[in-house]
C-alpha positions as a Python dict, from the first residue, in 0.01 Angstrom:
ca = {
    (1, 'M'): (0, 0, 0),
    (2, 'Q'): (-281, -52, 298),
    (3, 'F'): (-645, 177, 330),
    (4, 'T'): (-531, 240, 650),
    (5, 'I'): (-204, 355, 598),
    (6, 'K'): (-304, 575, 335),
    (7, 'L'): (-622, 747, 611),
    (8, 'R'): (-320, 764, 897),
    (9, 'D'): (-101, 969, 637),
    (10, 'A'): (-422, 1162, 532),
    (11, 'R'): (-521, 1282, 832),
    (12, 'K'): (-117, 1317, 953),
    (13, 'A'): (-70, 1596, 642),
    (14, 'L'): (-417, 1760, 762),
    (15, 'A'): (-296, 1797, 1153),
    (16, 'D'): (14, 1896, 991),
    (17, 'R'): (-91, 2160, 797),
    (18, 'R'): (-385, 2197, 1037),
    (19, 'V'): (-62, 2342, 1305),
    (20, 'Q'): (105, 2572, 954),
    (21, 'R'): (-244, 2758, 922),
    (22, 'V'): (-280, 2824, 1317),
    (23, 'A'): (153, 2958, 1376),
    (24, 'H'): (51, 3172, 1081),
    (25, 'R'): (-213, 3307, 1195),
    (26, 'R'): (-41, 3396, 1543),
    (27, 'L'): (319, 3552, 1305),
    (28, 'A'): (26, 3727, 1164),
    (29, 'D'): (-187, 3885, 1404),
    (30, 'E'): (217, 3950, 1572),
    (31, 'L'): (302, 4092, 1292),
    (32, 'A'): (-31, 4311, 1293),
    (33, 'G'): (43, 4506, 1543),
    (34, 'F'): (312, 4711, 1476),
    (35, 'R'): (180, 4976, 1330),
    (36, 'T'): (224, 5276, 1344),
    (37, 'T'): (590, 5434, 1157),
    (38, 'A'): (802, 5457, 1447),
    (39, 'E'): (729, 5090, 1531),
    (40, 'R'): (747, 4941, 1132),
    (41, 'A'): (1103, 5163, 1078),
    (42, 'E'): (1191, 4894, 1449),
    (43, 'L'): (1097, 4594, 1268),
    (44, 'D'): (1226, 4691, 930),
    (45, 'E'): (1573, 4720, 1092),
    (46, 'L'): (1582, 4341, 1290),
    (47, 'I'): (1446, 4211, 992),
    (48, 'S'): (1764, 4392, 762),
    (49, 'R'): (1967, 4161, 949),
    (50, 'H'): (1916, 3887, 872),
    (51, 'N'): (1930, 3664, 546),
    (52, 'P'): (1670, 3712, 337),
    (53, 'E'): (1541, 3369, 257),
    (54, 'D'): (1535, 3358, 647),
    (55, 'T'): (1347, 3649, 678),
    (56, 'E'): (1025, 3575, 379),
    (57, 'H'): (762, 3481, 494),
    (58, 'I'): (789, 3727, 770),
    (59, 'R'): (844, 4021, 485),
    (60, 'A'): (541, 3838, 238),
    (61, 'I'): (311, 3895, 539),
    (62, 'L'): (400, 4253, 657),
    (63, 'Y'): (362, 4338, 294),
    (64, 'R'): (59, 4167, 249),
    (65, 'Q'): (-48, 4379, 607),
    (66, 'D'): (24, 4731, 402),
    (67, 'M'): (-175, 4650, 95),
    (68, 'L'): (-501, 4596, 295),
    (69, 'R'): (-389, 4924, 531),
    (70, 'Q'): (-363, 5058, 170),
    (71, 'Q'): (-705, 4953, 15),
    (72, 'S'): (-891, 5046, 338),
    (73, 'T'): (-795, 5414, 406),
    (74, 'T'): (-877, 5452, -8),
    (75, 'R'): (-1177, 5222, -86),
    (76, 'Q'): (-1455, 5431, -152),
    (77, 'T'): (-1783, 5150, -79),
    (78, 'A'): (-2057, 5274, -266),
    (79, 'G'): (-2476, 5400, -182),
    (80, 'L'): (-2764, 5179, -234),
    (81, 'G'): (-2731, 5162, -680),
    (82, 'G'): (-2349, 5142, -652),
    (83, 'Y'): (-2351, 5518, -652),
    (84, 'L'): (-1974, 5757, -584),
    (85, 'G'): (-2040, 6072, -705),
}
C-alpha cells in the first residue's frame, strides 16, 4: 500500500472521528437542557417508545449527566490542608 493511500485513510479516519465527537457533544448539550423532574419524565417517556438498542447512546449520556449532577451536589470540597470538618 502506498504511503499516500495510508495518509489519506488516516486523515479520513481522523475527520470522521472529529465529526462523531462534535455530534456527541451537541447531543449531550441538548440533553443537558432537560433538568427538571417533569422534563426528564417527558424525555424518558419519549425514549421508552423506541427500541433499547436505538436509544442506548442517549441513555448513556443521560446516565452520565445524572451521575455528574449527583456528585456535584453531594461533593464536599476540602479547604486549605484538606480538612473537611
